Coordinates of C-alpha atoms in Angstrom, one line a residue:
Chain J
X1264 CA -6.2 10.8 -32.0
X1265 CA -6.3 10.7 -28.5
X1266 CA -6.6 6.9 -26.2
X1267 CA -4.9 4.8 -24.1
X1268 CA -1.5 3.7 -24.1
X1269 CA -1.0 1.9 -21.2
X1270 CA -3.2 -0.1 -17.9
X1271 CA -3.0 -1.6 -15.4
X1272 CA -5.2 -3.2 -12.3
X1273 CA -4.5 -4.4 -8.7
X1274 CA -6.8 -6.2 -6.4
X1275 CA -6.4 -7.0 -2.6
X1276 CA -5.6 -11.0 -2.1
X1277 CA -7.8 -11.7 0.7
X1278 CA -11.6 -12.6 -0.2
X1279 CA -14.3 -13.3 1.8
X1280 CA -17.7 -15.6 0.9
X1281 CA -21.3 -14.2 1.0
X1282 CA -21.9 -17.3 2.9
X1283 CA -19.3 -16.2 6.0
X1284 CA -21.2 -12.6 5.6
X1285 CA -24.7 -14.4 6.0
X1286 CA -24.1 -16.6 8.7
X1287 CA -23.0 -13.7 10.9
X1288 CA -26.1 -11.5 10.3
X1289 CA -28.2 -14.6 10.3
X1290 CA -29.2 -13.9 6.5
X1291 CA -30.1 -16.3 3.6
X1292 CA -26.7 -16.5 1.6
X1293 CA -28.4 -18.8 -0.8
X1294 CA -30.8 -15.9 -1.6
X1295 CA -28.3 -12.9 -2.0
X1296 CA -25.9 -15.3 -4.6
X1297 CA -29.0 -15.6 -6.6
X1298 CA -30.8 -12.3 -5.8
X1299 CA -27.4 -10.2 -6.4
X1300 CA -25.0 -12.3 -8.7
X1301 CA -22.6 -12.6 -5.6
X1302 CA -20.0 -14.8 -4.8
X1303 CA -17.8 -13.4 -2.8
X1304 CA -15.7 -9.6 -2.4
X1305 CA -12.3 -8.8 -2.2
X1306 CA -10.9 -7.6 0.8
X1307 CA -7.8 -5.3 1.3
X1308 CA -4.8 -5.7 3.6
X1309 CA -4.5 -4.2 6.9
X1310 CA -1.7 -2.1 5.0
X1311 CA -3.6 -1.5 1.9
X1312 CA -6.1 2.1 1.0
X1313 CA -7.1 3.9 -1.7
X1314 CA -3.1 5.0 -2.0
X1315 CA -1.7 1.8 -2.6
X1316 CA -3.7 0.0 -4.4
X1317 CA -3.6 2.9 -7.0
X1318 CA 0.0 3.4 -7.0
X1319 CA 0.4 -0.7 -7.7
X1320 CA -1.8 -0.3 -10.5
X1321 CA -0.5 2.7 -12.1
X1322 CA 3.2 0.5 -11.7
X1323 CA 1.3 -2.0 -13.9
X1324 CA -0.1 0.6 -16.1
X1325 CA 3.5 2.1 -16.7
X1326 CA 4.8 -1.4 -17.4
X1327 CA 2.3 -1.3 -20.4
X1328 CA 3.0 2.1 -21.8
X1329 CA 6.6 1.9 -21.3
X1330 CA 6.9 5.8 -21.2
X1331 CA 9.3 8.1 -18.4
X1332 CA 6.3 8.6 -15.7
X1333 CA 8.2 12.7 -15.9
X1334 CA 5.7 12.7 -19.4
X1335 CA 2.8 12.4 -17.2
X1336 CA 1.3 15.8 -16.8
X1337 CA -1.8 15.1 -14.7
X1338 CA -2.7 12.7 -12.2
X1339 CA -6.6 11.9 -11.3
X1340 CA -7.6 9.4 -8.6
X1341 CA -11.2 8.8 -8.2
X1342 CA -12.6 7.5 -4.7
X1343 CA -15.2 7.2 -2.5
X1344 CA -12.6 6.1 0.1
X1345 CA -9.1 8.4 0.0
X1346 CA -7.3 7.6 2.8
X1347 CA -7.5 11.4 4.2
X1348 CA -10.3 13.4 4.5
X1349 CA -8.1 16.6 3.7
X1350 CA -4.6 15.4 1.7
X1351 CA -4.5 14.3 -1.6
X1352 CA -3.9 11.1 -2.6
X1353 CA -2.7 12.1 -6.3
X1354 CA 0.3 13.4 -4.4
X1355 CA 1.1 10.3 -2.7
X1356 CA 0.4 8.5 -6.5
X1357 CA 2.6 11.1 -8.3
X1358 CA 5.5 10.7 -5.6
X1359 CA 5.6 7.0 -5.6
X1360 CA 5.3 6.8 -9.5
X1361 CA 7.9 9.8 -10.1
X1362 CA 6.0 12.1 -11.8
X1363 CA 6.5 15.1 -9.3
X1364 CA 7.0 17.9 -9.4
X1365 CA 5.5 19.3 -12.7
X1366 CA 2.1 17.2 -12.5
X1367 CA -1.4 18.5 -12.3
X1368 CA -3.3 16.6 -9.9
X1369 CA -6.7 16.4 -8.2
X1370 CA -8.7 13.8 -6.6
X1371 CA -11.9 13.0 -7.8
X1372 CA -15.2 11.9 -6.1
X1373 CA -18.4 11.0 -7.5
X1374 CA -19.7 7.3 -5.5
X1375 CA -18.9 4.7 -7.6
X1376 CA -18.2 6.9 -11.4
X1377 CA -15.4 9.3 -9.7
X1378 CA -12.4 6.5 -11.7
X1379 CA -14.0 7.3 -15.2
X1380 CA -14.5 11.3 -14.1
X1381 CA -10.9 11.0 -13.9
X1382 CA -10.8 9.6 -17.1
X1383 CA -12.8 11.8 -18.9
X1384 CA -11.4 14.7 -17.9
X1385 CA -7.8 12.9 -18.8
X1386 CA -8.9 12.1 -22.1
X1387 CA -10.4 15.4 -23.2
X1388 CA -7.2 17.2 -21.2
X1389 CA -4.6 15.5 -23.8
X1390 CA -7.0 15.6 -26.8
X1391 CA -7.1 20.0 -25.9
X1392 CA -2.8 19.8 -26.5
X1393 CA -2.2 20.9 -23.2
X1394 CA -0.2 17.8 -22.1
X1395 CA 0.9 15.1 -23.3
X1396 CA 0.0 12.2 -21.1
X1397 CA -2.3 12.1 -18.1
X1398 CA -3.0 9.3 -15.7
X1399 CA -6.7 8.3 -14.5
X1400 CA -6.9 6.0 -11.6
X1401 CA -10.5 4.5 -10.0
X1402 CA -9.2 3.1 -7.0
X1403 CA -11.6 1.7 -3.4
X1404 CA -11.6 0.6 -0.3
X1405 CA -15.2 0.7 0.1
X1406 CA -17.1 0.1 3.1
X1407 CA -21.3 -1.3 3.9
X1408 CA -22.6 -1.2 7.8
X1409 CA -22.1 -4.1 9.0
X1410 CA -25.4 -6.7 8.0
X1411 CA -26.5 -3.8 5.5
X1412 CA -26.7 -5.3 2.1
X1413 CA -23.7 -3.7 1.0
X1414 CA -21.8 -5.5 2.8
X1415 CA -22.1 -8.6 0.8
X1416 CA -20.5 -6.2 -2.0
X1417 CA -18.4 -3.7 -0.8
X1418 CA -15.3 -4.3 -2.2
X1419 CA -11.2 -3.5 -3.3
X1420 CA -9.3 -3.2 -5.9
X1421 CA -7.9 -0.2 -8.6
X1422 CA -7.6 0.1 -12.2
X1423 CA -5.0 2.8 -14.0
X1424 CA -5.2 4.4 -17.4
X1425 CA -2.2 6.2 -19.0
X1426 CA -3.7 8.3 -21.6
X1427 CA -2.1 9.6 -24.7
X1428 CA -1.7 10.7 -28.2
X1429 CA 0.6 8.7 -29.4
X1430 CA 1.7 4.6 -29.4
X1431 CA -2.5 4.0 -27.7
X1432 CA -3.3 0.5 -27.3
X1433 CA -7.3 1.7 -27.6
X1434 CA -7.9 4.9 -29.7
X1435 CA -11.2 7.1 -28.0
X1436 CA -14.2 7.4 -30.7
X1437 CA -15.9 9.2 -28.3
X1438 CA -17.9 10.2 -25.1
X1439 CA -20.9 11.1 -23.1
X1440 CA -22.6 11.5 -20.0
X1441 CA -26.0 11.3 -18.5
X1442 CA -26.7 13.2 -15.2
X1443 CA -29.5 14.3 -12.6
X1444 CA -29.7 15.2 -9.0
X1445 CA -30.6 11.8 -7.9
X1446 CA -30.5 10.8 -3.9
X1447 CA -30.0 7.2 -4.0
X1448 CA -26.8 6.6 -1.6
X1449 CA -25.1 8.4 0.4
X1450 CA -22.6 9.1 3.0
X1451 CA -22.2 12.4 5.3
X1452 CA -19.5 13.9 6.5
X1453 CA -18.2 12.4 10.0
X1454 CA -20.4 8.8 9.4
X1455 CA -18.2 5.8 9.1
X1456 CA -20.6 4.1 6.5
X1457 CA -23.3 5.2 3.2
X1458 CA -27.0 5.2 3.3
X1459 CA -28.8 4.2 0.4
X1460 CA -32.5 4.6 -0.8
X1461 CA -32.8 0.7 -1.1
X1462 CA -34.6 -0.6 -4.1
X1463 CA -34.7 3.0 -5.3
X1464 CA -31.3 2.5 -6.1
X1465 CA -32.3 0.6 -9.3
X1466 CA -34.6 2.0 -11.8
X1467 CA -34.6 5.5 -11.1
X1468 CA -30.7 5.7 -10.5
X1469 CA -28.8 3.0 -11.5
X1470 CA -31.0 1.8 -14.5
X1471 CA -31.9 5.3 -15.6
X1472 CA -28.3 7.0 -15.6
X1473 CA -26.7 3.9 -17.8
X1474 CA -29.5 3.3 -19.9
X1475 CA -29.7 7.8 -20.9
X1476 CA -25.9 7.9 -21.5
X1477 CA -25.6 4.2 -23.2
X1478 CA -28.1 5.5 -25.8
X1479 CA -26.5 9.3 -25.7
X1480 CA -23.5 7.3 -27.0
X1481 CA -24.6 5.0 -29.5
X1482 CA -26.8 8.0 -30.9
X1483 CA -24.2 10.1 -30.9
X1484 CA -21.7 7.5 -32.6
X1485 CA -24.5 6.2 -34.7
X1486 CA -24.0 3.1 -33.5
X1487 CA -25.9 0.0 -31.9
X1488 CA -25.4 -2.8 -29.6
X1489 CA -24.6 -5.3 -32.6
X1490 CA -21.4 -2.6 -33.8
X1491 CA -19.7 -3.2 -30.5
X1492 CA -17.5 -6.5 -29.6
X1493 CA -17.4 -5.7 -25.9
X1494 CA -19.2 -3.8 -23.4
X1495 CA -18.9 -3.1 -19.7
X1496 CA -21.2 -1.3 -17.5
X1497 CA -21.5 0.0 -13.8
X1498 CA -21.0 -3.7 -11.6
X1499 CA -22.6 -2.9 -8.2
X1500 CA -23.6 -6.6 -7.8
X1501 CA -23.4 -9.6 -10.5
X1502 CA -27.0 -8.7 -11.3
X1503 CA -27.8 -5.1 -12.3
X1504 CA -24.8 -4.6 -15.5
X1505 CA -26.5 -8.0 -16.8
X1506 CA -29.8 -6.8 -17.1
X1507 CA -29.3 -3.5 -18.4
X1508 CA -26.7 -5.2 -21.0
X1509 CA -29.7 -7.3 -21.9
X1510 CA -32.4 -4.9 -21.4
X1511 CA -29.8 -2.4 -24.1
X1512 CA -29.7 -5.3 -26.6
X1513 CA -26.1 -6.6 -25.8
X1514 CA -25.4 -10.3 -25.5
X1515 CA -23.2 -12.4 -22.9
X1516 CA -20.3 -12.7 -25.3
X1517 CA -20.3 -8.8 -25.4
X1518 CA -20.5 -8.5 -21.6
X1519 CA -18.9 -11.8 -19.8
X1520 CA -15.2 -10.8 -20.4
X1521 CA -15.4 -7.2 -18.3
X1522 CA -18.2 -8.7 -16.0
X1523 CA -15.5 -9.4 -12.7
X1524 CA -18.6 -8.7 -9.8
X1525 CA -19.5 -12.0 -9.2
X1526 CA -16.3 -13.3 -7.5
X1527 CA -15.2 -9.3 -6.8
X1528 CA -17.7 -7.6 -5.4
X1529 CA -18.3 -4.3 -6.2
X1530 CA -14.7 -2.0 -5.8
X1531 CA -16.8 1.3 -6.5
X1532 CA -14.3 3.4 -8.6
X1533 CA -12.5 0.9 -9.7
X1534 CA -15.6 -0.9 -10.7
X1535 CA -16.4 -0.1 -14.6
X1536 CA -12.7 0.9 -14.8
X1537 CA -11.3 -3.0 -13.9
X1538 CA -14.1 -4.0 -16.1
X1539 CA -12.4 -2.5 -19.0
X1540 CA -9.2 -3.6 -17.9
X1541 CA -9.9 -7.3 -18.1
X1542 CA -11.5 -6.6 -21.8
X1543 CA -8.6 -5.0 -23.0
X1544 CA -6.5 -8.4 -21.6
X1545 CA -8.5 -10.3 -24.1
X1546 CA -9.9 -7.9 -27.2
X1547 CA -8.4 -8.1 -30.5
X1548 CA -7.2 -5.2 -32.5
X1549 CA -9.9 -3.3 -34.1
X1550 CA -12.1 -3.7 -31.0
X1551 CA -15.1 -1.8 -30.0
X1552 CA -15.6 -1.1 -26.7
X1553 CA -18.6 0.5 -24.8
X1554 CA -17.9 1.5 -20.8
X1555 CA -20.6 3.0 -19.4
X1556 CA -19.8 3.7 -15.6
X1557 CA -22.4 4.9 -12.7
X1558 CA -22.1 7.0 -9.7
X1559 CA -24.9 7.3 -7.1
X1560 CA -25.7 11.2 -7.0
X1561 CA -26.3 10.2 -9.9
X1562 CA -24.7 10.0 -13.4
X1563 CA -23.1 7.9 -16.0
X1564 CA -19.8 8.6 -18.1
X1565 CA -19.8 6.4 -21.7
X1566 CA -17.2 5.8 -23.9
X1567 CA -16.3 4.6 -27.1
X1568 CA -12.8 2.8 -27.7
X1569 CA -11.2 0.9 -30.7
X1570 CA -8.1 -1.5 -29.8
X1571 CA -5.2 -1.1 -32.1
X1572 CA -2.3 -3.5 -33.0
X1573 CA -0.3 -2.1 -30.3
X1574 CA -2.6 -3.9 -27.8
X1575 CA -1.4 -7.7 -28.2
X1576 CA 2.3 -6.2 -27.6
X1577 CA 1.9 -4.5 -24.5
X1578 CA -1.3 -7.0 -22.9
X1579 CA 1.4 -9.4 -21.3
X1580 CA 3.9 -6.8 -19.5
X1581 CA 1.8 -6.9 -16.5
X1582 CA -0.8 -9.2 -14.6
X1583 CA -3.9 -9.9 -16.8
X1584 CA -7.0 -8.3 -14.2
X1585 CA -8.3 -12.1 -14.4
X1586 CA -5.1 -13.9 -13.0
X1587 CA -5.1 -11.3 -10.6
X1588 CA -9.0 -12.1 -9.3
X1589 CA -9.2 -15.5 -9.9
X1590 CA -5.2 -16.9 -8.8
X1591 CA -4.1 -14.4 -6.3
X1592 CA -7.0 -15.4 -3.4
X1593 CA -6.8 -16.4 0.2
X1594 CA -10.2 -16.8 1.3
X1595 CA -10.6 -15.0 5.2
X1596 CA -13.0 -16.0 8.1
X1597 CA -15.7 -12.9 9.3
X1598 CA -13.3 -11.7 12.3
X1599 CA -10.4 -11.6 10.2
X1600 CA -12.5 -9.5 7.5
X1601 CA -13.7 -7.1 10.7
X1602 CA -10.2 -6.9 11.7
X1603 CA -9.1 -5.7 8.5
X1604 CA -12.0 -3.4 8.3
X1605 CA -11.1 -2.0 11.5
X1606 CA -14.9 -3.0 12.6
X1607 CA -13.6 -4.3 15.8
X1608 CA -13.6 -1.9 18.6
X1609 CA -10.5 -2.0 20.9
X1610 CA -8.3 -0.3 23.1
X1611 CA -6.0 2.2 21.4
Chain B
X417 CA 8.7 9.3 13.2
X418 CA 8.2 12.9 12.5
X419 CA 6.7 14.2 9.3
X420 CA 9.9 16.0 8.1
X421 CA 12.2 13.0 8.9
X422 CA 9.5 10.5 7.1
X423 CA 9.4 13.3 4.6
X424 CA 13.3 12.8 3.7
X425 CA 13.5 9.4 3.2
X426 CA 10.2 9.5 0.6
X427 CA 12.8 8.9 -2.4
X428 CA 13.9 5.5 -0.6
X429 CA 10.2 4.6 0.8
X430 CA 8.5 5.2 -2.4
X431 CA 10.4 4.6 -5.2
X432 CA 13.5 2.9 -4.3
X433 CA 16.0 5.4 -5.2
X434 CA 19.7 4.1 -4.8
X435 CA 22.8 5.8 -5.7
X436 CA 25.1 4.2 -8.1
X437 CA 28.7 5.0 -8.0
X438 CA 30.0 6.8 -11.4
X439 CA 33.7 5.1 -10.9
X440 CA 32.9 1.6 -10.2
X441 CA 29.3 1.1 -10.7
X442 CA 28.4 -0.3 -6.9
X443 CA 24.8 0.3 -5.9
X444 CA 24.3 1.5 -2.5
X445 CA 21.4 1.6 -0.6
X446 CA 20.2 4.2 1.3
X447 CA 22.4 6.1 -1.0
X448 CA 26.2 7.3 0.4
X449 CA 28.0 10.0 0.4
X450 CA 31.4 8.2 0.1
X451 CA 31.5 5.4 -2.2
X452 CA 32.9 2.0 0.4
X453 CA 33.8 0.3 -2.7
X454 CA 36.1 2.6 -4.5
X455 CA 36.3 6.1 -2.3
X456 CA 34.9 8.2 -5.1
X457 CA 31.7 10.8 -4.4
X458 CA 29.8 10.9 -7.3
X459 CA 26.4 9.1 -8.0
X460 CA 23.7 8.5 -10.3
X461 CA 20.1 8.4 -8.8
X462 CA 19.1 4.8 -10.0
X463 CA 15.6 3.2 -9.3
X464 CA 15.8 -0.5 -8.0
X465 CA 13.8 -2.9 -9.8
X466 CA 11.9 -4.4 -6.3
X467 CA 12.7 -7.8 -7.4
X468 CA 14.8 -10.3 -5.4
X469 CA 15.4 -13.3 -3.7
X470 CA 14.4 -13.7 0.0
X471 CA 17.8 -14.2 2.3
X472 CA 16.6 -14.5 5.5
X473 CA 13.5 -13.9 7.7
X474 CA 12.0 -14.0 10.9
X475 CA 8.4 -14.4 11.8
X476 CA 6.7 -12.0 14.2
X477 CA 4.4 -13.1 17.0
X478 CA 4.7 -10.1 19.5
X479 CA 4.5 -7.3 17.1
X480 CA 4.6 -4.0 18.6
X481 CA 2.2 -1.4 18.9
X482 CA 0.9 0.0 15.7
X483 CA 1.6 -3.5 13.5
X484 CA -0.9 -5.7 15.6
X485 CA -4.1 -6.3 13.1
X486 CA -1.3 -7.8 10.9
X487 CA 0.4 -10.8 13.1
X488 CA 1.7 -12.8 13.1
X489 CA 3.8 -11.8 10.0
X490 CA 7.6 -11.9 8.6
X491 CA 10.4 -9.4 8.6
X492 CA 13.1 -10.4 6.2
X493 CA 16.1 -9.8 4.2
X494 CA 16.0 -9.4 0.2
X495 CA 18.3 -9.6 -1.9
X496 CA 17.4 -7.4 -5.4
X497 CA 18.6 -8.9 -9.1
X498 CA 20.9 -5.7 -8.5
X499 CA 22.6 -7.2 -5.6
X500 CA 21.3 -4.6 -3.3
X501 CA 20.4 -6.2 -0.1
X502 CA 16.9 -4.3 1.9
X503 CA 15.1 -5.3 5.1
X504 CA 11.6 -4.7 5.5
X505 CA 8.4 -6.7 6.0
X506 CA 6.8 -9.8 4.1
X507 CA 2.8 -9.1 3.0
X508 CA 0.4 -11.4 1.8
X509 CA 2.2 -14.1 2.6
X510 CA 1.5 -17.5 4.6
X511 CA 4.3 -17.4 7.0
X512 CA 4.6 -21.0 7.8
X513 CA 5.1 -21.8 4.1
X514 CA 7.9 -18.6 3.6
X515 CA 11.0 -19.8 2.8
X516 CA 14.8 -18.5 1.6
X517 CA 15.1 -18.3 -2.0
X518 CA 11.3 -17.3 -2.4
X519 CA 11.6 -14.7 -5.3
X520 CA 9.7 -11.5 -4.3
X521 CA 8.5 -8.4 -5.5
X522 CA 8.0 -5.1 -3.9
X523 CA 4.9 -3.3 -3.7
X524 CA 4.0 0.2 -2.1
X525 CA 1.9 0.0 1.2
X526 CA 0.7 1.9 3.9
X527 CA 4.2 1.0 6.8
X528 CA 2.4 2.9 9.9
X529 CA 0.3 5.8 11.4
X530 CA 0.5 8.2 14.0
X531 CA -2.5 7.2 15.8
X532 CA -6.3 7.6 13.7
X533 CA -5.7 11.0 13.4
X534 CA -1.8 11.3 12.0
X535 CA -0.5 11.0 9.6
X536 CA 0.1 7.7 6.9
X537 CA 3.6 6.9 6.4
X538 CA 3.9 5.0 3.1
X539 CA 6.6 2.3 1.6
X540 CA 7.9 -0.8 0.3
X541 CA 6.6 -3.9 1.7
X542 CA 7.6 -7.3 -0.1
X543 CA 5.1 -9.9 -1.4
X544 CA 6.0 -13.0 -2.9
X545 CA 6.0 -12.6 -6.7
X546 CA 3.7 -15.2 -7.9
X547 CA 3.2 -13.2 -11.2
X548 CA 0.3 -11.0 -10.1

């Protein structure tokens, strides 16, 4: 049986409201909380990327499994936002963690499903025998034009998987995927910020892609919404994983405790990934989980887990993903957010 | 600070490698060659925990070039549960509420870049553990 033994999540402290967004742009805030399910977005640090935040959470995620980081034979980070164009940033992770030098490693990018490519391939990598532990890391610092409605959205934060055969928190039933050549957001090479295809983001791409591998899954598992205690899909906003949760058959209960968008944003590859992260912090043993993750592009990963006993022991060895969103906040003004950003152009 | 030079120090910057002396257990850090406690040569790579005490610290106004999107902001002294005593700079913090004695945690973040087009350097930073 192959799963996860140990995770672990980080997200930036600073925040920012949709309101201090809005008023810039001279937008209706009122109408993007309730249009979009949207709070307010994490924000990272002037000293915080795609590296950091992953390495933080992995340190959180090692915490949990409580194995030597040398026992980790592959490291994947997914992004939309490594911090260089050519360079890896599953060196940088492997370094920092101590993992080097006998560690496969790749970085992974896919829009917002490139954290649970890395698991996937992580998960199917230990269950072939070929190692015995591999790492998956979703990880952002993602970026909308400024006024562009991703703005209100675009967010920070990382979530870490150890994966294993042994001593797993939340054993892995099983997997699918659902994938098309689907234009709905995009970025070229050389252009500070994505496009996106607007409101055909939704039902051909985002709506589509969960829905086809949500129901792959379940087929496959012979299972249905009613067999599962949790599930978590793809959070771009507060407002899409809500409706396709409903639109699937699931129920609040199922999706409130992996549902962080609201007061998060979205933090792209770490999106679905933190989800599950925040569910694990609270599921009993003998859980069932469904993730279903999304990725502009387009495609969904699914997945299957059931919690073991293991879970209650390891839950509290590092921050629960919840303290971590809703404790560990320091709410920022517009030019302290485009400072951050580096959207402020000034002499070098 | 050139690549190779940054390159050296990556045990220290990223992981917090200190060598512990084999004859009378002292913890130095950066790791020595010679042992100032006892005189002996032989270590043990040890990993410090990144959890201390703040000592002393100083806040930042002028910062130099490179550290400028980030004041004003502290530099400080920390002392680790291992008795190892480090210098380097206080994140996500509210400087005018820092004080000695705040217990603090380290965490890996980006220290500086050459420019927009050189290279990261990465390292400890401390934030003030608050459980998170």
């Amino acid at each position: 049986m192959v799963g996860i033994v140990g995770y672990g999540t980080q997200i930036p402290r600073y925040r920012i409201r949709v309101e201090d967004i809005a008023s810039v742009w001279g937008a209706d805030a009122p109408s993007y909380k309730r249009g979009l399910n949207l709070n307010e977005k994490s924000v990272p640090g002037p000293d915080e990327d795609t590296a950091t935040l992953s390495v933080n959470a992995a340190r959180n995620a090692l915490l949990r499994a409580g194995i030597d980081p040398q026992l980790i034979g592959a490291v994947y980070v997914g992004s939309e936002s490594h911090p260089y164009a050519v360079k890896p940033t599953g060196t940088i992770v492997s370094e920092a963690l101590g993992a080097c030098p006998r560690v496969h490693t790749a970085d992974l990018e896919f829009a917002c499903k490139a954290g649970t490519e890395g698991l996937f391939i992580a998960l199917h990598e230990v269950q072939s025998g070929v190692i015995t532990h591999a790492l998956a890391i979703g990880a952002d610092t993602s970026q909308g034009a400024p006024g562009d409605a991703l703005e209100y959205s675009a967010a920070a934060g990382a979530a870490a998987f150890i994966v294993g055969s042994e001593d797993l928190i939340a054993e892995l039933l099983t997997t699918d995927v659902y994938m098309t050549d689907t234009a709905d957001f995009w970025r070229r090479e050389h252009t500070p910020y994505p496009e996106h295809g607007g409101r055909f983001t939704g039902v051909p791409a985002y709506f589509r892609h969960v829905t086809g591998a949500a129901k792959a899954i379940m087929d496959r598992a012979e299972m249905a919404p009613e067999d599962f205690d949790y599930c978590i899909f793809h959070q771009p906003n507060g407002k899409f994983p809500v409706q396709v949760a409903r639109k699937l058959g699931f129920t609040e209960e199922q999706w409130a405790p992996g549902l962080l968008s609201p007061t998060l944003g979205n933090t792209y590859s770490g999106s679905s990934p933190m989800g599950l992260a925040a569910t694990l912090d609270v599921a009993n043993p003998g859980a069932h989980i469904l993730l279903v993750s999304y990725g502009s592009g387009a495609g969904s990963d699914a997945f299957i887990f059931r919690t073991t006993e293991r879970l209650s022991d390891v839950r509290d060895r590092a921050p629960h993903t919840r303290t971590q969103l809703d404790e560990y906040r320091v709410h920022i003004p517009y030019g302290t957010y485009a400072k951050f950003r580096r959207k402020i152009l000034k002499a070098e | 600070m050139q690549v190779p030079r940054f390159w050296r120090e990556i045990p220290r910057y990223y992981r917090l490698e200190a060598a512990a002396c084999v004859q009378c257990d002292a913890i130095h850090f950066p790791p020595r060659k010679i042992c100032p406690s006892c005189g002996a040569n032989a270590f043990e790579t040890v990993r410090l925990s990144g959890r201390g005490a703040l000592t002393t610290f100083t806040i930042i106004r002028t910062p130099p070039s490179g550290f400028t999107d980030q004041a004003p902001y502290a530099v400080g002294i920390v002392e680790l549960d291992e008795g190892v005593r480090l210098m380097a700079q206080i994140t996500d913090c509210d400087v005018d509420t820092l004080k000695t004695g705040d217990r603090m945690i380290a965490k890996f973040r980006r220290i500086r870049e050459e420019g927009r087009t050189g290279v990261i350097m990465y390292g400890y930073k401390f934030v003030p553990d608050v459980g998170v």
